[in-house]
Amino acid sequence: MYIEQGYKGNLGVWNFFLIPVGFMLFMVFNYFSTQMLVEEQGQSVEEIMAQMIEMMGKMPFLIVNLLTFVVGLVSIFVWVKYIHQQSITSLTTSRKKIDWKRIGFMFLFWATISVATMLLSVYSAPENFEYNLNWSKFIPLVVVSFLLFPFQTSFEEYLFRGQLLQGLGILTKTRWVPFILTSVLFGVMHAANPEVEKLGMEVMVFYIGTGLLLGAMTLMDEGLELALGFHAANNIIAALMVTSTWTAIQTDSVFLDVSQPSFGLADMLPIVIGYPIILLILAKIYKWSNWKEKLFGKVLSKEEFDNLNAS
């Protein structure tokens, strides 16, 4: 009962929304300020980012962006532990302790698939990629990626699949409302990314689809561990393997994507078909059952939850 773990605190249900709402208001401000800057300067988001990166350098630009998520994750932990007085463990999982093996397994599982699919893309269409490996830049990138990206991805997981999922579940006493709403909000949060400007709103299928995948993992497995491992692997491998001049993450990666940006039906198939297959594989490994109840069922009231724990 992951959502019900939110009852383990001293403040009302409103406390789950303070940091998420504050962050989303910041993202709305960031989106509109970016659009105003684009109109004012007559440049695209890609061009503005290119100027900033040229001025700062790729590595400093990446570090500055990731450090904001360090502050964000620490803020969530401080709020939960000292204000809400809920344990970090109960925000993370319904198990007695955080299952680090689950995080590690999911990280390796998705990292392997990501590397394999990226190498397959390079092999099948070599004209779309430039070999960009520079060891003097790549090794520091590996260190920074493994040190800082987990803060960024964990912040997003604890924000959406942690505080918001538990808060909305407790507020509505349903599982489907937080499952769907947090997935949509997760997608909307990425609306200011340069990928959306370059590829069009169709790319939101990827962001919202990924949100649904991570939400399903969390609800079916009754904890954030698998989502934490998946998200960290996804962003770290992307930063290390393939980037381009028009993505939010720009690094000295192994390959540079120089193809014409597009997002069509072929790009949607891995989401529509691949993501359900991943869930079925995980269901087999972790013996998930009762899908309808866990994804769309009712959330216990505090009294029911307390009585169940007392019995």
Short mmCIF file of C-alpha atoms in Angstrom, two decimals:
data_model
loop_
_atom_site.label_atom_id
_atom_site.label_comp_id
_atom_site.label_asym_id
_atom_site.label_seq_id
_atom_site.Cartn_x
_atom_site.Cartn_y
_atom_site.Cartn_z
CA MET A 1 0.00 0.00 0.00
CA TYR A 2 2.40 2.66 -1.24
CA ILE A 3 -0.07 5.55 -1.45
CA GLU A 4 -1.29 4.90 2.10
CA GLN A 5 2.26 5.38 3.39
CA GLY A 6 1.47 9.07 3.11
CA TYR A 7 -0.64 8.79 6.26
CA LYS A 8 2.60 8.38 8.22
CA GLY A 9 3.03 12.07 9.01
CA ASN A 10 1.68 14.83 11.21
CA LEU A 11 0.40 17.48 8.80
CA GLY A 12 -2.72 17.55 6.65
CA VAL A 13 -3.00 16.41 3.06
CA TRP A 14 -2.17 19.93 1.81
CA ASN A 15 1.50 19.46 2.73
CA PHE A 16 1.97 17.01 -0.16
CA PHE A 17 1.30 19.77 -2.67
CA LEU A 18 3.37 22.71 -1.40
CA ILE A 19 6.69 21.81 -3.06
CA PRO A 20 5.16 20.25 -6.24
CA VAL A 21 2.89 23.25 -6.84
CA GLY A 22 5.77 25.64 -6.17
CA PHE A 23 7.96 23.75 -8.66
CA MET A 24 5.24 23.64 -11.31
CA LEU A 25 4.63 27.39 -10.95
CA PHE A 26 8.36 27.86 -11.46
CA MET A 27 8.20 25.71 -14.60
CA VAL A 28 5.24 27.75 -15.91
CA PHE A 29 7.23 30.93 -15.29
CA ASN A 30 10.23 29.36 -17.03
CA TYR A 31 8.11 28.37 -20.02
CA PHE A 32 6.56 31.81 -20.57
CA SER A 33 9.79 33.68 -19.88
CA THR A 34 11.52 31.45 -22.46
CA GLN A 35 8.79 32.17 -25.01
CA MET A 36 9.09 35.90 -24.35
CA LEU A 37 12.86 35.69 -24.79
CA VAL A 38 12.42 33.79 -28.06
CA GLU A 39 10.04 36.44 -29.40
CA GLU A 40 12.13 39.34 -28.13
CA GLN A 41 15.40 38.10 -29.61
CA GLY A 42 13.92 36.49 -32.69
CA GLN A 43 15.84 33.29 -31.97
CA SER A 44 14.87 29.70 -31.30
CA VAL A 45 15.39 27.97 -27.96
CA GLU A 46 18.16 25.97 -29.64
CA GLU A 47 19.99 29.15 -30.66
CA ILE A 48 19.64 30.71 -27.21
CA MET A 49 20.96 27.54 -25.56
CA ALA A 50 23.85 27.42 -28.04
CA GLN A 51 24.88 30.94 -27.03
CA MET A 52 24.73 30.08 -23.31
CA ILE A 53 26.75 26.90 -23.83
CA GLU A 54 29.31 28.74 -25.93
CA MET A 55 29.67 31.32 -23.17
CA MET A 56 29.84 28.84 -20.27
CA GLY A 57 31.04 25.60 -21.85
CA LYS A 58 29.09 22.34 -22.01
CA MET A 59 30.31 20.93 -18.70
CA PRO A 60 29.74 24.06 -16.55
CA PHE A 61 26.31 24.54 -18.19
CA LEU A 62 25.38 20.94 -17.37
CA ILE A 63 26.63 21.19 -13.77
CA VAL A 64 24.78 24.46 -13.08
CA ASN A 65 21.53 22.97 -14.40
CA LEU A 66 21.89 19.76 -12.39
CA LEU A 67 22.81 21.55 -9.16
CA THR A 68 19.33 23.11 -9.06
CA PHE A 69 17.92 19.59 -8.68
CA VAL A 70 20.31 18.88 -5.81
CA VAL A 71 18.71 21.82 -3.99
CA GLY A 72 15.25 20.55 -5.00
CA LEU A 73 15.79 16.99 -3.73
CA VAL A 74 17.31 18.18 -0.45
CA SER A 75 14.31 20.52 -0.02
CA ILE A 76 11.87 17.61 -0.42
CA PHE A 77 13.78 15.47 2.08
CA VAL A 78 14.02 18.28 4.65
CA TRP A 79 10.33 19.08 4.27
CA VAL A 80 9.22 15.45 4.54
CA LYS A 81 11.46 14.54 7.46
CA TYR A 82 11.29 17.67 9.62
CA ILE A 83 8.03 19.41 8.69
CA HIS A 84 5.71 16.60 7.66
CA GLN A 85 7.60 14.21 9.94
CA GLN A 86 7.16 11.34 7.52
CA SER A 87 10.14 9.04 7.05
CA ILE A 88 12.04 9.08 3.75
CA THR A 89 11.51 5.32 3.65
CA SER A 90 7.70 5.66 3.67
CA LEU A 91 7.93 8.30 0.93
CA THR A 92 10.00 5.82 -1.08
CA THR A 93 8.39 2.43 -0.51
CA SER A 94 5.80 0.40 1.36
CA ARG A 95 8.53 -2.07 2.33
CA LYS A 96 10.21 -1.91 5.75
CA LYS A 97 13.34 -0.53 4.12
CA ILE A 98 14.35 0.79 0.71
CA ASP A 99 15.17 -2.07 -1.66
CA TRP A 100 18.46 -0.99 -3.22
CA LYS A 101 18.65 -4.23 -5.21
CA ARG A 102 15.52 -3.19 -7.08
CA ILE A 103 17.06 0.20 -7.91
CA GLY A 104 20.31 -1.44 -9.07
CA PHE A 105 18.55 -4.11 -11.12
CA MET A 106 16.32 -1.60 -12.90
CA PHE A 107 19.28 0.68 -13.57
CA LEU A 108 21.30 -2.11 -15.19
CA PHE A 109 18.25 -3.49 -17.02
CA TRP A 110 17.30 -0.20 -18.67
CA ALA A 111 20.91 0.93 -19.19
CA THR A 112 21.60 -2.28 -21.13
CA ILE A 113 18.51 -1.84 -23.31
CA SER A 114 19.28 1.85 -23.88
CA VAL A 115 22.90 1.25 -24.91
CA ALA A 116 21.87 -1.61 -27.19
CA THR A 117 19.14 0.38 -28.96
CA MET A 118 21.40 3.42 -29.37
CA LEU A 119 24.20 1.32 -30.88
CA LEU A 120 21.66 -0.36 -33.17
CA SER A 121 20.49 3.09 -34.35
CA VAL A 122 24.07 4.12 -35.07
CA TYR A 123 24.78 0.85 -36.92
CA SER A 124 21.59 0.97 -39.00
CA ALA A 125 21.89 4.66 -39.97
CA PRO A 126 25.54 5.75 -39.54
CA GLU A 127 24.96 8.84 -41.67
CA ASN A 128 22.80 10.28 -38.87
CA PHE A 129 25.60 10.27 -36.30
CA GLU A 130 29.06 11.71 -35.80
CA TYR A 131 31.63 9.90 -33.67
CA ASN A 132 32.41 12.43 -30.95
CA LEU A 133 34.42 10.57 -28.30
CA ASN A 134 37.12 12.66 -26.61
CA TRP A 135 38.46 10.83 -23.55
CA SER A 136 39.71 13.98 -21.84
CA LYS A 137 36.14 15.32 -21.87
CA PHE A 138 34.29 12.02 -21.64
CA ILE A 139 35.80 10.76 -18.36
CA PRO A 140 34.84 13.94 -16.43
CA LEU A 141 31.38 13.63 -18.01
CA VAL A 142 31.04 10.08 -16.66
CA VAL A 143 31.96 11.27 -13.15
CA VAL A 144 29.60 14.26 -13.24
CA SER A 145 26.76 12.17 -14.73
CA PHE A 146 26.89 9.48 -12.06
CA LEU A 147 27.25 12.07 -9.30
CA LEU A 148 24.57 14.59 -10.31
CA PHE A 149 22.00 13.02 -12.64
CA PRO A 150 20.61 10.80 -9.84
CA PHE A 151 19.71 14.00 -7.97
CA GLN A 152 17.80 15.30 -10.99
CA THR A 153 15.95 12.07 -11.71
CA SER A 154 15.28 11.32 -8.03
CA PHE A 155 13.90 14.83 -7.52
CA GLU A 156 11.39 14.26 -10.32
CA GLU A 157 10.44 10.83 -8.98
CA TYR A 158 9.98 11.98 -5.39
CA LEU A 159 8.03 15.00 -6.62
CA PHE A 160 5.64 13.24 -9.03
CA ARG A 161 5.56 9.55 -8.07
CA GLY A 162 6.25 10.41 -4.39
CA GLN A 163 4.58 13.48 -2.94
CA LEU A 164 1.99 14.07 -5.69
CA LEU A 165 1.04 10.42 -6.08
CA GLN A 166 0.55 9.93 -2.35
CA GLY A 167 -1.13 13.30 -1.86
CA LEU A 168 -3.60 12.96 -4.73
CA GLY A 169 -4.35 9.36 -3.76
CA ILE A 170 -5.12 10.34 -0.17
CA LEU A 171 -7.13 13.37 -1.30
CA THR A 172 -9.29 11.53 -3.87
CA LYS A 173 -9.19 8.05 -2.25
CA THR A 174 -8.51 6.65 -5.72
CA ARG A 175 -5.48 5.22 -7.51
CA TRP A 176 -6.43 6.08 -11.09
CA VAL A 177 -6.58 9.85 -10.49
CA PRO A 178 -2.99 10.18 -9.22
CA PHE A 179 -1.78 7.58 -11.73
CA ILE A 180 -3.14 9.51 -14.73
CA LEU A 181 -2.74 13.06 -13.42
CA THR A 182 0.89 12.71 -12.29
CA SER A 183 1.78 11.17 -15.66
CA VAL A 184 0.20 14.05 -17.57
CA LEU A 185 1.82 16.64 -15.30
CA PHE A 186 5.17 14.89 -15.74
CA GLY A 187 4.78 15.34 -19.47
CA VAL A 188 3.62 18.96 -19.23
CA MET A 189 6.64 19.75 -17.05
CA HIS A 190 8.84 19.09 -20.10
CA ALA A 191 6.90 21.49 -22.35
CA ALA A 192 9.65 24.12 -22.10
CA ASN A 193 12.30 21.66 -23.34
CA PRO A 194 13.83 22.54 -26.72
CA GLU A 195 12.80 19.07 -27.97
CA VAL A 196 9.16 20.19 -27.92
CA GLU A 197 9.95 23.27 -29.99
CA LYS A 198 11.97 21.18 -32.46
CA LEU A 199 9.80 18.07 -32.74
CA GLY A 200 6.36 19.51 -32.05
CA MET A 201 3.75 18.60 -29.46
CA GLU A 202 3.73 15.01 -30.73
CA VAL A 203 6.81 14.37 -28.59
CA MET A 204 4.60 14.78 -25.51
CA VAL A 205 3.51 11.20 -26.24
CA PHE A 206 7.01 10.16 -25.14
CA TYR A 207 7.00 12.22 -21.94
CA ILE A 208 3.46 11.31 -20.87
CA GLY A 209 3.98 7.68 -21.92
CA THR A 210 7.12 7.52 -19.81
CA GLY A 211 5.17 9.04 -16.92
CA LEU A 212 2.54 6.30 -17.26
CA LEU A 213 5.26 3.64 -17.31
CA LEU A 214 6.91 5.00 -14.16
CA GLY A 215 3.55 5.44 -12.44
CA ALA A 216 2.56 1.86 -13.25
CA MET A 217 5.90 0.60 -11.92
CA THR A 218 5.39 2.50 -8.68
CA LEU A 219 1.81 1.36 -8.08
CA MET A 220 2.32 -2.26 -9.11
CA ASP A 221 5.55 -2.65 -7.15
CA GLU A 222 4.29 -0.56 -4.19
CA GLY A 223 7.38 1.64 -4.17
CA LEU A 224 9.58 4.07 -6.08
CA GLU A 225 12.64 1.84 -6.37
CA LEU A 226 12.11 0.62 -9.95
CA ALA A 227 11.16 4.10 -11.16
CA LEU A 228 14.26 5.58 -9.52
CA GLY A 229 16.53 3.05 -11.24
CA PHE A 230 14.85 3.43 -14.64
CA HIS A 231 14.90 7.23 -14.65
CA ALA A 232 18.53 7.48 -13.56
CA ALA A 233 19.66 4.98 -16.21
CA ASN A 234 17.64 6.72 -18.91
CA ASN A 235 19.17 10.16 -18.37
CA ILE A 236 22.73 9.03 -17.62
CA ILE A 237 22.96 6.80 -20.70
CA ALA A 238 21.42 9.51 -22.88
CA ALA A 239 23.99 12.03 -21.64
CA LEU A 240 26.89 9.65 -22.21
CA MET A 241 25.91 8.01 -25.48
CA VAL A 242 24.01 10.35 -27.82
CA THR A 243 23.15 14.04 -27.68
CA SER A 244 22.50 16.74 -30.27
CA THR A 245 22.53 20.50 -30.61
CA TRP A 246 18.77 20.79 -30.00
CA THR A 247 18.17 18.63 -26.90
CA ALA A 248 17.86 19.81 -23.30
CA ILE A 249 20.86 17.65 -22.39
CA GLN A 250 23.97 18.63 -24.37
CA THR A 251 27.22 16.92 -23.49
CA ASP A 252 30.49 15.65 -24.96
CA SER A 253 28.83 12.30 -25.58
CA VAL A 254 30.19 9.38 -27.60
CA PHE A 255 27.96 10.21 -30.59
CA LEU A 256 26.36 13.39 -31.88
CA ASP A 257 23.00 13.05 -33.60
CA VAL A 258 23.10 15.15 -36.78
CA SER A 259 19.90 13.82 -38.36
CA GLN A 260 16.92 15.98 -39.26
CA PRO A 261 14.76 16.15 -36.09
CA SER A 262 11.43 14.35 -36.41
CA PHE A 263 8.98 12.44 -34.25
CA GLY A 264 6.49 10.19 -35.99
CA LEU A 265 4.73 6.85 -35.79
CA ALA A 266 8.00 4.90 -35.78
CA ASP A 267 9.08 6.83 -32.67
CA MET A 268 5.78 6.11 -30.92
CA LEU A 269 5.93 2.33 -31.41
CA PRO A 270 8.64 1.73 -28.75
CA ILE A 271 6.42 3.59 -26.28
CA VAL A 272 3.12 1.98 -27.23
CA ILE A 273 4.57 -1.55 -27.59
CA GLY A 274 7.91 -1.50 -25.77
CA TYR A 275 6.76 -0.01 -22.48
CA PRO A 276 3.97 -2.60 -21.91
CA ILE A 277 6.50 -5.37 -22.66
CA ILE A 278 8.81 -3.93 -19.98
CA LEU A 279 5.92 -4.00 -17.49
CA LEU A 280 5.16 -7.62 -18.38
CA ILE A 281 8.81 -8.58 -17.87
CA LEU A 282 8.86 -6.87 -14.47
CA ALA A 283 5.54 -8.49 -13.57
CA LYS A 284 7.11 -11.88 -14.24
CA ILE A 285 10.23 -11.08 -12.20
CA TYR A 286 8.43 -9.54 -9.22
CA LYS A 287 5.24 -11.64 -9.44
CA TRP A 288 2.82 -8.74 -9.79
CA SER A 289 -0.89 -9.50 -9.77
CA ASN A 290 -4.25 -7.76 -9.29
CA TRP A 291 -3.46 -5.07 -11.87
CA LYS A 292 -6.94 -3.54 -11.91
CA GLU A 293 -7.04 -2.96 -8.17
CA LYS A 294 -3.48 -1.65 -7.89
CA LEU A 295 -3.78 0.79 -10.79
CA PHE A 296 -7.43 1.84 -10.56
CA GLY A 297 -8.69 0.68 -7.17
CA LYS A 298 -9.65 2.48 -3.99
CA VAL A 299 -7.23 4.00 -1.47
CA LEU A 300 -7.91 3.15 2.17
CA SER A 301 -8.94 5.87 4.60
CA LYS A 302 -6.57 6.70 7.44
CA GLU A 303 -8.80 4.84 9.88
CA GLU A 304 -8.82 1.73 7.70
CA PHE A 305 -5.07 1.93 7.22
CA ASP A 306 -4.43 2.36 10.97
CA ASN A 307 -6.77 -0.51 11.83
CA LEU A 308 -5.04 -2.75 9.29
CA ASN A 309 -1.61 -1.96 10.76
CA ALA A 310 -2.87 -2.52 14.28
CA SER A 311 -4.36 -5.94 13.50
#
